[in-house]
Structures are given as C-alpha cells and as structure tokens.
PDB file of C-alpha atoms in Angstrom:
ATOM      1  CA  ASP A   1      41.606-166.650  10.495  1.00 96.00           C
ATOM      2  CA  ILE A   2      39.844-169.856   9.494  1.00 97.00           C
ATOM      3  CA  GLN A   3      42.279-172.772   9.315  1.00 98.00           C
ATOM      4  CA  MET A   4      41.865-175.325   6.563  1.00 98.00           C
ATOM      5  CA  THR A   5      43.311-178.798   7.053  1.00 98.00           C
ATOM      6  CA  GLN A   6      43.522-181.303   4.262  1.00 98.00           C
ATOM      7  CA  SER A   7      44.134-185.021   4.526  1.00 97.00           C
ATOM      8  CA  PRO A   8      46.010-186.866   3.470  1.00 97.00           C
ATOM      9  CA  SER A   9      49.017-184.645   2.559  1.00 97.00           C
ATOM     10  CA  SER A  10      50.007-187.128  -0.073  1.00 97.00           C
ATOM     11  CA  LEU A  11      48.302-190.050  -1.684  1.00 95.00           C
ATOM     12  CA  SER A  12      49.480-192.793  -3.975  1.00 96.00           C
ATOM     13  CA  ALA A  13      46.952-194.194  -6.375  1.00 96.00           C
ATOM     14  CA  SER A  14      46.544-195.845  -9.788  1.00 95.00           C
ATOM     15  CA  VAL A  15      44.668-195.028 -12.940  1.00 95.00           C
ATOM     16  CA  GLY A  16      41.044-196.089 -12.560  1.00 96.00           C
ATOM     17  CA  ASP A  17      41.060-195.718  -8.726  1.00 96.00           C
ATOM     18  CA  ARG A  18      38.423-193.857  -6.834  1.00 97.00           C
ATOM     19  CA  VAL A  19      40.058-191.205  -4.673  1.00 97.00           C
ATOM     20  CA  THR A  20      38.792-189.017  -1.879  1.00 98.00           C
ATOM     21  CA  ILE A  21      40.497-185.973  -0.332  1.00 98.00           C
ATOM     22  CA  THR A  22      39.198-184.440   2.859  1.00 98.00           C
ATOM     23  CA  CYS A  23      39.207-180.807   3.898  1.00 98.00           C
ATOM     24  CA  ARG A  24      38.281-179.648   7.381  1.00 98.00           C
ATOM     25  CA  ALA A  25      37.632-176.061   8.488  1.00 98.00           C
ATOM     26  CA  SER A  26      38.370-174.751  11.966  1.00 98.00           C
ATOM     27  CA  GLN A  27      34.852-173.330  12.148  1.00 98.00           C
ATOM     28  CA  SER A  28      31.705-173.658  10.156  1.00 98.00           C
ATOM     29  CA  ILE A  29      31.992-172.163   6.678  1.00 97.00           C
ATOM     30  CA  SER A  30      28.503-173.177   5.418  1.00 95.00           C
ATOM     31  CA  ASN A  31      29.077-174.304   1.803  1.00 96.00           C
ATOM     32  CA  SER A  32      31.795-171.757   1.069  1.00 97.00           C
ATOM     33  CA  LEU A  33      34.426-174.253   0.004  1.00 98.00           C
ATOM     34  CA  ASN A  34      36.289-174.432  -3.288  1.00 98.00           C
ATOM     35  CA  TRP A  35      38.752-176.942  -4.806  1.00 98.00           C
ATOM     36  CA  TYR A  36      41.700-176.360  -7.140  1.00 98.00           C
ATOM     37  CA  GLN A  37      44.047-178.547  -9.060  1.00 98.00           C
ATOM     38  CA  GLN A  38      47.681-177.449  -9.560  1.00 98.00           C
ATOM     39  CA  LYS A  39      50.262-179.060 -11.803  1.00 97.00           C
ATOM     40  CA  PRO A  40      53.991-178.257 -11.504  1.00 96.00           C
ATOM     41  CA  GLY A  41      54.887-174.847 -12.855  1.00 96.00           C
ATOM     42  CA  LYS A  42      51.286-173.896 -13.512  1.00 97.00           C
ATOM     43  CA  ALA A  43      48.717-171.751 -11.817  1.00 98.00           C
ATOM     44  CA  PRO A  44      45.984-173.475  -9.827  1.00 98.00           C
ATOM     45  CA  LYS A  45      42.835-174.346 -11.796  1.00 98.00           C
ATOM     46  CA  LEU A  46      39.385-174.092 -10.278  1.00 98.00           C
ATOM     47  CA  LEU A  47      37.586-177.429 -10.228  1.00 98.00           C
ATOM     48  CA  ILE A  48      34.679-177.017  -7.851  1.00 98.00           C
ATOM     49  CA  TYR A  49      33.118-173.978  -6.191  1.00 98.00           C
ATOM     50  CA  ALA A  50      30.529-173.623  -3.427  1.00 97.00           C
ATOM     51  CA  THR A  51      31.218-177.183  -2.241  1.00 98.00           C
ATOM     52  CA  SER A  52      29.642-179.100  -5.144  1.00 98.00           C
ATOM     53  CA  SER A  53      29.302-176.917  -8.271  1.00 97.00           C
ATOM     54  CA  LEU A  54      31.482-178.156 -11.074  1.00 98.00           C
ATOM     55  CA  GLU A  55      33.357-175.464 -12.969  1.00 97.00           C
ATOM     56  CA  SER A  56      32.615-175.351 -16.682  1.00 96.00           C
ATOM     57  CA  GLY A  57      34.824-177.712 -18.627  1.00 96.00           C
ATOM     58  CA  VAL A  58      35.831-179.862 -15.637  1.00 97.00           C
ATOM     59  CA  PRO A  59      35.219-183.592 -16.159  1.00 97.00           C
ATOM     60  CA  SER A  60      32.263-185.089 -14.356  1.00 97.00           C
ATOM     61  CA  ARG A  61      34.547-187.585 -12.566  1.00 97.00           C
ATOM     62  CA  PHE A  62      35.280-184.768 -10.132  1.00 98.00           C
ATOM     63  CA  SER A  63      32.687-184.132  -7.489  1.00 98.00           C
ATOM     64  CA  GLY A  64      32.498-182.347  -4.159  1.00 98.00           C
ATOM     65  CA  SER A  65      30.370-182.737  -1.074  1.00 98.00           C
ATOM     66  CA  GLY A  66      30.068-181.583   2.538  1.00 97.00           C
ATOM     67  CA  SER A  67      28.898-178.696   4.627  1.00 95.00           C
ATOM     68  CA  GLY A  68      29.753-176.864   7.790  1.00 96.00           C
ATOM     69  CA  THR A  69      33.262-177.969   8.615  1.00 98.00           C
ATOM     70  CA  ASP A  70      33.870-181.187   6.673  1.00 98.00           C
ATOM     71  CA  PHE A  71      34.224-181.444   2.896  1.00 98.00           C
ATOM     72  CA  ILE A  72      35.280-184.052   0.407  1.00 98.00           C
ATOM     73  CA  LEU A  73      36.672-183.973  -3.123  1.00 98.00           C
ATOM     74  CA  THR A  74      36.080-187.233  -4.968  1.00 98.00           C
ATOM     75  CA  ILE A  75      37.632-188.356  -8.227  1.00 97.00           C
ATOM     76  CA  SER A  76      35.604-191.319  -9.383  1.00 96.00           C
ATOM     77  CA  SER A  77      38.092-192.916 -11.774  1.00 95.00           C
ATOM     78  CA  LEU A  78      41.563-191.469 -11.868  1.00 96.00           C
ATOM     79  CA  GLN A  79      42.987-190.530 -15.236  1.00 96.00           C
ATOM     80  CA  PRO A  80      46.694-189.987 -15.991  1.00 95.00           C
ATOM     81  CA  GLU A  81      46.150-186.193 -16.181  1.00 96.00           C
ATOM     82  CA  ASP A  82      44.703-186.079 -12.673  1.00 97.00           C
ATOM     83  CA  PHE A  83      48.044-186.623 -10.956  1.00 93.00           C
ATOM     84  CA  ALA A  84      48.608-183.220  -9.423  1.00 97.00           C
ATOM     85  CA  THR A  85      48.311-181.300  -6.139  1.00 98.00           C
ATOM     86  CA  TYR A  86      44.804-180.410  -4.918  1.00 98.00           C
ATOM     87  CA  TYR A  87      43.940-177.487  -2.616  1.00 98.00           C
ATOM     88  CA  CYS A  88      40.808-176.533  -0.810  1.00 98.00           C
ATOM     89  CA  GLN A  89      39.999-172.891  -0.080  1.00 98.00           C
ATOM     90  CA  GLN A  90      37.385-171.252   2.117  1.00 98.00           C
ATOM     91  CA  SER A  91      35.524-168.252   0.834  1.00 97.00           C
ATOM     92  CA  TYR A  92      33.346-167.747   3.949  1.00 97.00           C
ATOM     93  CA  SER A  93      35.333-164.801   5.324  1.00 96.00           C
ATOM     94  CA  THR A  94      38.483-162.874   4.664  1.00 95.00           C
ATOM     95  CA  PRO A  95      41.319-163.517   4.914  1.00 97.00           C
ATOM     96  CA  TYR A  96      40.570-166.335   2.531  1.00 98.00           C
ATOM     97  CA  THR A  97      42.636-169.417   3.399  1.00 98.00           C
ATOM     98  CA  PHE A  98      43.787-172.520   1.642  1.00 98.00           C
ATOM     99  CA  GLY A  99      44.528-176.005   2.836  1.00 98.00           C
ATOM    100  CA  GLN A 100      48.085-177.154   2.768  1.00 98.00           C
ATOM    101  CA  GLY A 101      47.545-179.314  -0.324  1.00 98.00           C
ATOM    102  CA  THR A 102      47.259-182.958  -1.186  1.00 98.00           C
ATOM    103  CA  LYS A 103      49.773-184.346  -3.645  1.00 97.00           C
ATOM    104  CA  LEU A 104      48.269-187.157  -5.676  1.00 97.00           C
ATOM    105  CA  GLN A 105      50.877-189.382  -7.207  1.00 94.00           C
ATOM    106  CA  ILE A 106      51.258-192.746  -8.797  1.00 81.00           C
TER     107      ILE A 106
ATOM    108  CA  GLN B   1      37.346-164.740 -22.060  1.00 90.00           C
ATOM    109  CA  VAL B   2      39.193-162.819 -19.380  1.00 94.00           C
ATOM    110  CA  GLN B   3      42.929-163.304 -19.097  1.00 97.00           C
ATOM    111  CA  LEU B   4      45.337-161.956 -16.569  1.00 97.00           C
ATOM    112  CA  GLN B   5      49.063-161.327 -16.836  1.00 98.00           C
ATOM    113  CA  GLU B   6      51.430-160.381 -13.981  1.00 98.00           C
ATOM    114  CA  SER B   7      54.462-158.196 -14.577  1.00 98.00           C
ATOM    115  CA  GLY B   8      57.211-156.661 -12.480  1.00 95.00           C
ATOM    116  CA  PRO B   9      60.774-157.099 -11.301  1.00 96.00           C
ATOM    117  CA  GLY B  10      61.874-160.673 -10.611  1.00 95.00           C
ATOM    118  CA  LEU B  11      64.465-159.620  -8.076  1.00 98.00           C
ATOM    119  CA  VAL B  12      64.022-157.253  -5.138  1.00 98.00           C
ATOM    120  CA  LYS B  13      66.584-156.384  -2.456  1.00 98.00           C
ATOM    121  CA  PRO B  14      65.761-156.969   1.196  1.00 97.00           C
ATOM    122  CA  SER B  15      64.066-153.951   2.937  1.00 97.00           C
ATOM    123  CA  GLN B  16      62.978-152.563  -0.407  1.00 98.00           C
ATOM    124  CA  THR B  17      59.483-152.441  -1.992  1.00 98.00           C
ATOM    125  CA  LEU B  18      58.055-155.166  -4.235  1.00 98.00           C
ATOM    126  CA  SER B  19      55.766-153.832  -6.962  1.00 98.00           C
ATOM    127  CA  LEU B  20      53.729-155.939  -9.373  1.00 98.00           C
ATOM    128  CA  THR B  21      51.018-155.147 -11.925  1.00 98.00           C
ATOM    129  CA  CYS B  22      48.281-157.393 -13.232  1.00 98.00           C
ATOM    130  CA  THR B  23      47.007-156.547 -16.724  1.00 98.00           C
ATOM    131  CA  VAL B  24      43.507-157.695 -17.583  1.00 96.00           C
ATOM    132  CA  SER B  25      42.502-158.505 -21.136  1.00 96.00           C
ATOM    133  CA  GLY B  26      39.325-159.847 -22.646  1.00 94.00           C
ATOM    134  CA  GLY B  27      37.172-157.926 -20.221  1.00 91.00           C
ATOM    135  CA  SER B  28      37.007-154.648 -18.314  1.00 90.00           C
ATOM    136  CA  ILE B  29      37.751-154.202 -14.645  1.00 91.00           C
ATOM    137  CA  SER B  30      35.106-151.456 -14.711  1.00 88.00           C
ATOM    138  CA  ASN B  31      32.356-153.903 -15.727  1.00 85.00           C
ATOM    139  CA  GLY B  32      30.818-156.536 -13.561  1.00 78.00           C
ATOM    140  CA  SER B  33      30.810-157.014  -9.796  1.00 83.00           C
ATOM    141  CA  TYR B  34      34.063-158.750  -9.221  1.00 88.00           C
ATOM    142  CA  TYR B  35      37.013-158.511  -6.896  1.00 94.00           C
ATOM    143  CA  TRP B  36      40.539-158.789  -8.190  1.00 96.00           C
ATOM    144  CA  SER B  37      42.966-160.671  -5.930  1.00 97.00           C
ATOM    145  CA  TRP B  38      46.631-161.291  -5.344  1.00 98.00           C
ATOM    146  CA  ILE B  39      47.769-164.694  -4.130  1.00 98.00           C
ATOM    147  CA  ARG B  40      51.322-165.963  -3.537  1.00 98.00           C
ATOM    148  CA  GLN B  41      53.056-169.311  -3.230  1.00 98.00           C
ATOM    149  CA  PRO B  42      56.566-169.871  -1.908  1.00 97.00           C
ATOM    150  CA  ALA B  43      58.481-172.546  -3.729  1.00 96.00           C
ATOM    151  CA  GLY B  44      57.243-176.026  -2.722  1.00 94.00           C
ATOM    152  CA  LYS B  45      54.669-174.597  -0.337  1.00 96.00           C
ATOM    153  CA  GLY B  46      50.988-173.766  -0.218  1.00 97.00           C
ATOM    154  CA  LEU B  47      48.911-170.813  -1.290  1.00 98.00           C
ATOM    155  CA  GLU B  48      48.436-167.550   0.625  1.00 98.00           C
ATOM    156  CA  TRP B  49      45.750-165.032  -0.182  1.00 98.00           C
ATOM    157  CA  ILE B  50      47.307-161.525  -0.067  1.00 98.00           C
ATOM    158  CA  GLY B  51      44.342-159.272  -0.655  1.00 97.00           C
ATOM    159  CA  ARG B  52      41.804-157.982  -3.108  1.00 97.00           C
ATOM    160  CA  ILE B  53      40.400-154.828  -4.660  1.00 96.00           C
ATOM    161  CA  TYR B  54      37.058-153.889  -6.162  1.00 94.00           C
ATOM    162  CA  LYS B  55      36.646-151.553  -9.134  1.00 90.00           C
ATOM    163  CA  SER B  56      35.709-148.761  -6.789  1.00 90.00           C
ATOM    164  CA  GLY B  57      39.028-149.086  -5.015  1.00 91.00           C
ATOM    165  CA  ASN B  58      37.612-150.829  -1.961  1.00 94.00           C
ATOM    166  CA  THR B  59      40.171-153.261  -0.577  1.00 96.00           C
ATOM    167  CA  ASN B  60      40.517-156.208   1.803  1.00 96.00           C
ATOM    168  CA  TYR B  61      43.960-157.211   2.981  1.00 97.00           C
ATOM    169  CA  ASN B  62      45.350-160.233   4.747  1.00 97.00           C
ATOM    170  CA  PRO B  63      46.073-159.003   8.289  1.00 97.00           C
ATOM    171  CA  SER B  64      49.447-160.807   8.216  1.00 97.00           C
ATOM    172  CA  LEU B  65      50.561-158.391   5.474  1.00 97.00           C
ATOM    173  CA  LYS B  66      48.321-155.381   5.996  1.00 95.00           C
ATOM    174  CA  SER B  67      50.972-153.077   7.501  1.00 96.00           C
ATOM    175  CA  ARG B  68      53.176-153.440   4.427  1.00 97.00           C
ATOM    176  CA  LEU B  69      50.624-153.864   1.677  1.00 98.00           C
ATOM    177  CA  THR B  70      48.868-151.617  -0.810  1.00 98.00           C
ATOM    178  CA  ILE B  71      46.635-152.845  -3.643  1.00 98.00           C
ATOM    179  CA  SER B  72      45.421-150.261  -6.139  1.00 97.00           C
ATOM    180  CA  VAL B  73      43.438-150.248  -9.394  1.00 95.00           C
ATOM    181  CA  ASP B  74      43.796-148.239 -12.607  1.00 94.00           C
ATOM    182  CA  THR B  75      40.550-148.803 -14.513  1.00 92.00           C
ATOM    183  CA  SER B  76      41.800-146.624 -17.410  1.00 93.00           C
ATOM    184  CA  LYS B  77      44.634-149.035 -18.010  1.00 95.00           C
ATOM    185  CA  ASN B  78      42.600-152.132 -17.012  1.00 95.00           C
ATOM    186  CA  GLN B  79      45.245-152.963 -14.405  1.00 96.00           C
ATOM    187  CA  PHE B  80      45.545-153.508 -10.731  1.00 97.00           C
ATOM    188  CA  SER B  81      48.740-153.435  -8.719  1.00 98.00           C
ATOM    189  CA  LEU B  82      50.362-154.694  -5.555  1.00 98.00           C
ATOM    190  CA  THR B  83      53.070-153.008  -3.517  1.00 98.00           C
ATOM    191  CA  LEU B  84      54.686-154.727  -0.564  1.00 98.00           C
ATOM    192  CA  SER B  85      57.176-152.747   1.455  1.00 97.00           C
ATOM    193  CA  SER B  86      60.086-153.795   3.676  1.00 98.00           C
ATOM    194  CA  VAL B  87      60.429-157.186   2.026  1.00 98.00           C
ATOM    195  CA  THR B  88      62.464-160.027   3.421  1.00 98.00           C
ATOM    196  CA  ALA B  89      63.471-163.473   2.097  1.00 97.00           C
ATOM    197  CA  ALA B  90      60.156-164.725   3.451  1.00 97.00           C
ATOM    198  CA  ASP B  91      58.399-162.736   0.701  1.00 98.00           C
ATOM    199  CA  THR B  92      60.128-164.761  -2.011  1.00 98.00           C
ATOM    200  CA  ALA B  93      57.350-166.529  -3.903  1.00 98.00           C
ATOM    201  CA  VAL B  94      55.432-166.892  -7.137  1.00 98.00           C
ATOM    202  CA  TYR B  95      52.827-164.112  -7.139  1.00 98.00           C
ATOM    203  CA  TYR B  96      49.549-164.700  -8.904  1.00 98.00           C
ATOM    204  CA  CYS B  97      46.713-162.334  -9.752  1.00 98.00           C
ATOM    205  CA  ALA B  98      43.222-163.761 -10.064  1.00 98.00           C
ATOM    206  CA  LEU B  99      39.600-162.805 -10.620  1.00 96.00           C
ATOM    207  CA  GLY B 100      36.846-163.595  -8.240  1.00 88.00           C
ATOM    208  CA  TRP B 101      34.898-162.513  -5.142  1.00 80.00           C
ATOM    209  CA  GLY B 102      35.049-165.848  -3.400  1.00 92.00           C
ATOM    210  CA  TRP B 103      36.621-168.501  -5.592  1.00 96.00           C
ATOM    211  CA  PHE B 104      39.358-167.595  -8.019  1.00 97.00           C
ATOM    212  CA  ASP B 105      39.025-168.091 -11.740  1.00 96.00           C
ATOM    213  CA  PRO B 106      40.879-167.354 -13.912  1.00 96.00           C
ATOM    214  CA  TRP B 107      44.448-166.917 -12.637  1.00 98.00           C
ATOM    215  CA  GLY B 108      47.431-165.284 -14.230  1.00 98.00           C
ATOM    216  CA  GLN B 109      50.363-167.534 -15.068  1.00 98.00           C
ATOM    217  CA  GLY B 110      52.293-166.228 -12.051  1.00 98.00           C
ATOM    218  CA  THR B 111      55.521-164.342 -11.679  1.00 98.00           C
ATOM    219  CA  LEU B 112      58.449-165.349  -9.467  1.00 98.00           C
ATOM    220  CA  VAL B 113      59.786-162.667  -7.177  1.00 98.00           C
ATOM    221  CA  THR B 114      63.049-163.378  -5.372  1.00 98.00           C
ATOM    222  CA  VAL B 115      64.107-161.222  -2.428  1.00 98.00           C
ATOM    223  CA  SER B 116      67.876-161.250  -2.277  1.00 96.00           C
ATOM    224  CA  SER B 117      70.791-158.880  -2.139  1.00 95.00           C
TER     225      SER B 117
END
C-alpha cells in the first residue's frame, strides 16, 4: 500500500493568513493526488483533484501543487469557513489511501 | 446532480455481518464510466477506502478487508451494497458511499455503524 503522510497534524492560524499543508507519498504517485475538506459531522468535500485542478465551486484561494512524492495544499487567505480538517488521498493505485489529516484551527 | 444516501442497521453484534446499501439518485449507475466506492471513518480518526464496484460488477477491495468483504451492485434499483462479515469493535465507524474512479465526489452523508453486543 502507498502510505500518505501529512504535515502538520494540526495548525493554528488566523483569518487572512496564508497556510500550506504538505502531503508526502511513500512512492511516486505522479500527479494522482487529491485534497478534501471535512467539517465536524459532515462528509468530506473534494477541493482539488489531480494535484492542481480546482473542483467546481471551490474558491480560488485554494490551490494545489507538487508531483511525484511531495504535494502542497495552499490556502492563500484564510476565511472563517476554512477552519476544518484537510485530507490528502492518492489515486495512483488501489488500495486508495488517505493522509491522517491536518486539523486547521484558530 | 447525483446524490448518494447510505442506509442500513446502526447496530451490529460482534461476529455478525454488517450490511449497508447506497441509493443513487439524480443519475443512473448504468450510465457513465464510474466506480462506486465505500469509505469508512472511525470516530475521531482518518479515512479508510474499503473498496469499489463498476456497473459491470467488477470490484476492487482493500486487501486489509478482502477476506470479509463483498460489494455488489443492483442497477435495476440504482443501488450498490456492502457486506462485511465477522465484524468486531474495530469495524465501528461512519460508513460513506461515494462516486468516482480516482477522486471521490460526491459523497453520501454517511451512516454510523456501531459493533456492540
């Protein structure tokens, strides 16, 4: 299985901050990396697929980059509704695997 | 717009079989080239991909669950299902169904399954 490791596990930030979350794969996954946002009691929501493609309806302050084994989710200017847990997921090979999550809090 | 809804018992006894169904609305499982997946999340923990099925019935399972897992599809009812046998407390989680062959979108709202006597 491909292991996905996110850092940090938790992050304190303020409205207006620029935030980056890192995801590292245990082997190269090309650009097969996706990002989700999850709020308490809700299903995860797709933000970015294939490393850098923004899902329809997702604000442009979210962006993704990377390739191979190292990937980054960037939120350019944090908004109050962005405080949530973020997960990366590889879709290079089954079993698909997720990172352990990054909890973004005030 | 496709929507998914999980259904099934919220409580299962240890050693018994967990069975869930995902009903798809706003689109047909028979149309398109998509996989339909199950994903679970224990309380306060991360996400685990369980497996997926194609409209033809072709499946891929997580090896960690493969010996206990069956995913099936009923295109006439526009549903797909999960059965997990010999459950233990470790199988207690919110179970989600989702659409996608690589990334997952949309997701169902999730259903909590507790394994307890």
